[in-house]
Each structure stands twice: as structure tokens, then as C-alpha cells.
Amino acid sequence: VLFKIASTWEGIRTAERLERRGLHCNLTLLFSFPQAVACADAGVTLISPFVGRILDWYKEAEHVSGYPADQDPGVLSVTRIFNYYRAHGYSTVVMGASFRNVDEILELAGCDYLTIAPTLLSELAASEGEVQRKLDADKAQALVIERAMFDEKTFRWDLNEDAMATAKLSEGIRLFAADTFKLERFAQEISAAL
């Protein structure tokens, strides 16, 4: 069981407390490097950065139809996080999520986990050729990457300075809240019907 918690400062601090009690967490709505570092420093079990949602924002903001897979902003974000985690020996699992195309998935081959929609799994199954590992934990351990540190002030500032991460995080929280209200209404209707 993983408790799914938004990667806000408060969510990360909550996950840190839960993890100390043996309650494992999946930190979601993760769109930025400061969020990822704070999650790993808090000892969370798993993060799920949203590759496709990052891509969506950049396509709209930069008025482009797409990017080559190796320049996809979501792919670059997950690659940076994965390499940072492995270079510094973090045990937090990186689970790429929210893919828009097969090329994103192939660029992240070797990531700890990937959640892949059935339609994209079908495309992968129908494709031919060998999948090359792009992310490699052993190679990442040999990388020299400066350690980043975020206290609450620097976390909030750096997150605020990332327009994409700020927009996608707040949008995600609003959508989760709307789904929570729908679920509560549904439960009330079921309860009343019984």
C-alpha cells in the first residue's frame, strides 16, 4: 500500500512522518527538480513524475507540436531526477507516468518503474527491434552531480520560479479536489440508497 500525496512542501513533510512510521508513500504531481530532491531527502518510497503533462505544458507555452524524444522536457526532467538519485545513493523509486507517446517511454528505458497505458503498451508490443537501456543506475552512480539542498524557503522560491511546475501542480490539486468531491457525493448517494 502506498499513500498517494501531492508533492507540495506540506505533502512532503507529511510523507516524511508517515515513512518514519513504516507507512510508504507515492509522491505525485511532481513536476520539478526541487520537489524530487525534497522527496528523496524526506525518504519517500516512490515518486511519480508526470512526463506527458510536462510535455503538454511546454508544447502549449512554446507553441510547438512536439519535441524529438531526447529533447522532450518531461523525459529530460525524469532523466535528471533518476541520475541525481542514483549518483547520490537515494533509494526513492522513480516511476515515470503520464506518457503521451512510445518515444518518451523508450527514452526512459531503464527507469525504476514506468506506468504505461494499454494503448501505448499495444504500440510497444507491435513494434520491432531491441529496446536500448537509456537510464542506467550503475552509470549514474559514477556521475559527478552536485548535491542540492532545499529548505522550505528555497523550495518554495525555486518551485515558484518554475512556471510549468507551479501551473501543473496547482491544476493537479484542483483536479484531485474535484474528484474527491465527486467521490464523496457518490458515497453519500450510495449510503442514502441503502
Short mmCIF file of C-alpha atoms in Angstrom, two decimals:
data_model
loop_
_atom_site.label_atom_id
_atom_site.label_comp_id
_atom_site.label_asym_id
_atom_site.label_seq_id
_atom_site.Cartn_x
_atom_site.Cartn_y
_atom_site.Cartn_z
CA VAL A 1 0.00 0.00 0.00
CA LEU A 2 1.30 3.43 -0.96
CA PHE A 3 -0.31 6.63 0.26
CA LYS A 4 -0.60 8.97 -2.71
CA ILE A 5 0.26 12.52 -1.66
CA ALA A 6 0.80 15.71 -3.67
CA SER A 7 4.42 16.92 -3.79
CA THR A 8 3.79 20.20 -2.02
CA TRP A 9 6.06 21.23 0.85
CA GLU A 10 3.34 20.18 3.29
CA GLY A 11 2.72 16.91 1.45
CA ILE A 12 6.41 16.03 1.51
CA ARG A 13 6.67 16.77 5.24
CA THR A 14 3.60 14.59 5.85
CA ALA A 15 5.11 11.77 3.80
CA GLU A 16 8.34 12.05 5.77
CA ARG A 17 6.41 11.45 9.02
CA LEU A 18 4.44 8.57 7.52
CA GLU A 19 7.59 6.91 6.17
CA ARG A 20 9.20 7.07 9.64
CA ARG A 21 6.19 5.08 10.88
CA GLY A 22 6.59 2.46 8.15
CA LEU A 23 3.75 3.81 6.00
CA HIS A 24 5.02 4.05 2.43
CA CYS A 25 4.17 6.94 0.14
CA ASN A 26 3.91 7.77 -3.56
CA LEU A 27 4.54 11.48 -4.04
CA THR A 28 2.59 12.60 -7.07
CA LEU A 29 2.04 15.82 -9.01
CA LEU A 30 5.81 16.03 -9.24
CA PHE A 31 6.96 18.42 -11.95
CA SER A 32 10.23 19.92 -10.72
CA PHE A 33 13.69 19.07 -9.52
CA PRO A 34 13.22 20.76 -6.09
CA GLN A 35 10.16 18.59 -5.49
CA ALA A 36 12.15 15.47 -6.39
CA VAL A 37 15.11 16.37 -4.15
CA ALA A 38 12.86 17.22 -1.21
CA CYS A 39 11.03 13.88 -1.65
CA ALA A 40 14.27 11.89 -1.64
CA ASP A 41 15.62 13.80 1.35
CA ALA A 42 12.35 13.01 3.16
CA GLY A 43 12.90 9.30 2.47
CA VAL A 44 9.73 8.72 0.48
CA THR A 45 9.31 5.31 -1.12
CA LEU A 46 8.31 6.39 -4.62
CA ILE A 47 7.81 9.47 -6.79
CA SER A 48 5.74 9.58 -9.95
CA PRO A 49 6.82 12.48 -12.18
CA PHE A 50 4.30 13.22 -14.95
CA VAL A 51 6.26 13.12 -18.19
CA GLY A 52 3.36 13.83 -20.54
CA ARG A 53 1.89 16.68 -18.52
CA ILE A 54 5.26 18.41 -18.57
CA LEU A 55 5.36 17.94 -22.35
CA ASP A 56 1.81 19.28 -22.72
CA TRP A 57 2.68 22.49 -20.88
CA TYR A 58 5.82 23.17 -22.93
CA LYS A 59 4.07 22.45 -26.24
CA GLU A 60 1.40 24.98 -25.39
CA ALA A 61 3.77 27.56 -23.88
CA GLU A 62 6.26 27.38 -26.75
CA HIS A 63 3.64 26.92 -29.50
CA VAL A 64 5.24 23.77 -30.89
CA SER A 65 3.70 20.48 -31.96
CA GLY A 66 6.32 18.37 -30.22
CA TYR A 67 9.97 17.68 -29.49
CA PRO A 68 12.42 14.98 -30.51
CA ALA A 69 12.23 12.28 -27.83
CA ASP A 70 15.70 13.03 -26.47
CA GLN A 71 14.72 16.72 -26.04
CA ASP A 72 11.25 16.13 -24.62
CA PRO A 73 11.04 18.30 -21.46
CA GLY A 74 9.31 15.53 -19.47
CA VAL A 75 11.94 12.98 -20.49
CA LEU A 76 14.74 15.40 -19.59
CA SER A 77 13.16 16.03 -16.18
CA VAL A 78 12.87 12.34 -15.29
CA THR A 79 16.37 11.62 -16.62
CA ARG A 80 17.81 14.38 -14.42
CA ILE A 81 15.96 13.13 -11.35
CA PHE A 82 16.90 9.48 -11.95
CA ASN A 83 20.59 10.30 -12.44
CA TYR A 84 20.64 12.58 -9.39
CA TYR A 85 19.03 9.95 -7.18
CA ARG A 86 21.42 7.20 -8.26
CA ALA A 87 24.51 9.45 -8.14
CA HIS A 88 23.71 10.29 -4.51
CA GLY A 89 22.55 6.82 -3.44
CA TYR A 90 18.90 7.61 -2.74
CA SER A 91 16.62 4.59 -2.54
CA THR A 92 13.50 6.51 -3.62
CA VAL A 93 11.95 4.78 -6.63
CA VAL A 94 11.37 6.87 -9.77
CA MET A 95 8.19 5.83 -11.58
CA GLY A 96 7.66 7.81 -14.77
CA ALA A 97 3.97 8.37 -15.52
CA SER A 98 1.55 10.10 -17.87
CA PHE A 99 3.16 9.26 -21.20
CA ARG A 100 1.95 10.78 -24.44
CA ASN A 101 3.85 8.59 -26.89
CA VAL A 102 6.05 5.49 -27.20
CA ASP A 103 9.17 7.56 -27.85
CA GLU A 104 9.00 9.03 -24.33
CA ILE A 105 8.84 5.51 -22.91
CA LEU A 106 11.78 4.30 -24.98
CA GLU A 107 13.87 7.31 -23.92
CA LEU A 108 13.28 6.34 -20.29
CA ALA A 109 14.02 2.63 -20.68
CA GLY A 110 15.92 1.62 -17.56
CA CYS A 111 13.95 3.88 -15.21
CA ASP A 112 12.94 2.10 -11.99
CA TYR A 113 9.26 1.86 -12.98
CA LEU A 114 7.04 3.22 -15.73
CA THR A 115 3.25 3.29 -15.74
CA ILE A 116 2.16 2.75 -19.33
CA ALA A 117 -1.38 2.99 -20.71
CA PRO A 118 -2.74 -0.08 -22.53
CA THR A 119 -2.77 1.72 -25.91
CA LEU A 120 0.93 2.54 -25.61
CA LEU A 121 1.69 -1.00 -24.39
CA SER A 122 -0.02 -2.29 -27.55
CA GLU A 123 2.11 0.01 -29.69
CA LEU A 124 5.25 -1.23 -27.94
CA ALA A 125 4.19 -4.85 -28.39
CA ALA A 126 3.62 -4.29 -32.11
CA SER A 127 6.99 -2.62 -32.64
CA GLU A 128 10.12 -4.46 -33.68
CA GLY A 129 13.69 -4.04 -32.61
CA GLU A 130 15.57 -4.14 -29.39
CA VAL A 131 14.84 -1.65 -26.63
CA GLN A 132 18.03 0.08 -25.57
CA ARG A 133 18.55 0.97 -21.92
CA LYS A 134 18.81 4.77 -21.75
CA LEU A 135 18.86 5.13 -17.95
CA ASP A 136 21.44 3.07 -16.11
CA ALA A 137 21.76 3.15 -12.32
CA ASP A 138 25.33 1.87 -12.38
CA LYS A 139 26.46 4.55 -14.83
CA ALA A 140 24.54 7.22 -12.91
CA GLN A 141 26.38 6.29 -9.70
CA ALA A 142 29.62 7.31 -11.39
CA LEU A 143 28.30 10.76 -12.38
CA VAL A 144 29.57 13.81 -10.52
CA ILE A 145 26.43 15.77 -9.72
CA GLU A 146 26.45 18.49 -7.08
CA ARG A 147 24.14 17.78 -4.16
CA ALA A 148 21.16 20.13 -3.96
CA MET A 149 19.62 21.20 -0.67
CA PHE A 150 16.18 22.74 -0.25
CA ASP A 151 14.78 24.14 2.95
CA GLU A 152 11.21 25.42 2.94
CA LYS A 153 12.20 28.90 1.75
CA THR A 154 14.37 27.76 -1.17
CA PHE A 155 11.90 25.01 -2.10
CA ARG A 156 9.02 27.46 -2.34
CA TRP A 157 11.12 30.03 -4.22
CA ASP A 158 12.51 27.57 -6.77
CA LEU A 159 9.10 25.99 -7.32
CA ASN A 160 7.57 29.44 -7.78
CA GLU A 161 10.25 30.32 -10.34
CA ASP A 162 9.29 27.27 -12.43
CA ALA A 163 6.13 28.41 -14.23
CA MET A 164 5.39 24.95 -15.61
CA ALA A 165 5.72 23.18 -12.26
CA THR A 166 3.66 25.79 -10.44
CA ALA A 167 0.89 25.70 -13.03
CA LYS A 168 0.73 21.90 -13.29
CA LEU A 169 0.90 21.36 -9.51
CA SER A 170 -1.97 23.76 -8.79
CA GLU A 171 -4.01 22.36 -11.70
CA GLY A 172 -3.44 18.81 -10.42
CA ILE A 173 -4.53 19.72 -6.90
CA ARG A 174 -7.71 21.32 -8.25
CA LEU A 175 -8.47 18.18 -10.30
CA PHE A 176 -7.79 15.89 -7.32
CA ALA A 177 -10.08 18.04 -5.17
CA ALA A 178 -12.86 17.86 -7.76
CA ASP A 179 -12.50 14.07 -7.91
CA THR A 180 -12.62 13.90 -4.11
CA PHE A 181 -15.88 15.87 -4.06
CA LYS A 182 -17.35 13.55 -6.73
CA LEU A 183 -16.35 10.50 -4.69
CA GLU A 184 -17.85 11.98 -1.51
CA ARG A 185 -21.14 12.74 -3.33
CA PHE A 186 -21.20 9.22 -4.76
CA ALA A 187 -20.63 7.71 -1.31
CA GLN A 188 -23.42 9.84 0.14
CA GLU A 189 -25.80 8.76 -2.65
CA ILE A 190 -24.95 5.10 -2.08
CA SER A 191 -25.34 5.50 1.67
CA ALA A 192 -28.74 7.18 1.25
CA ALA A 193 -29.89 4.45 -1.14
CA LEU A 194 -29.08 1.74 1.41
#
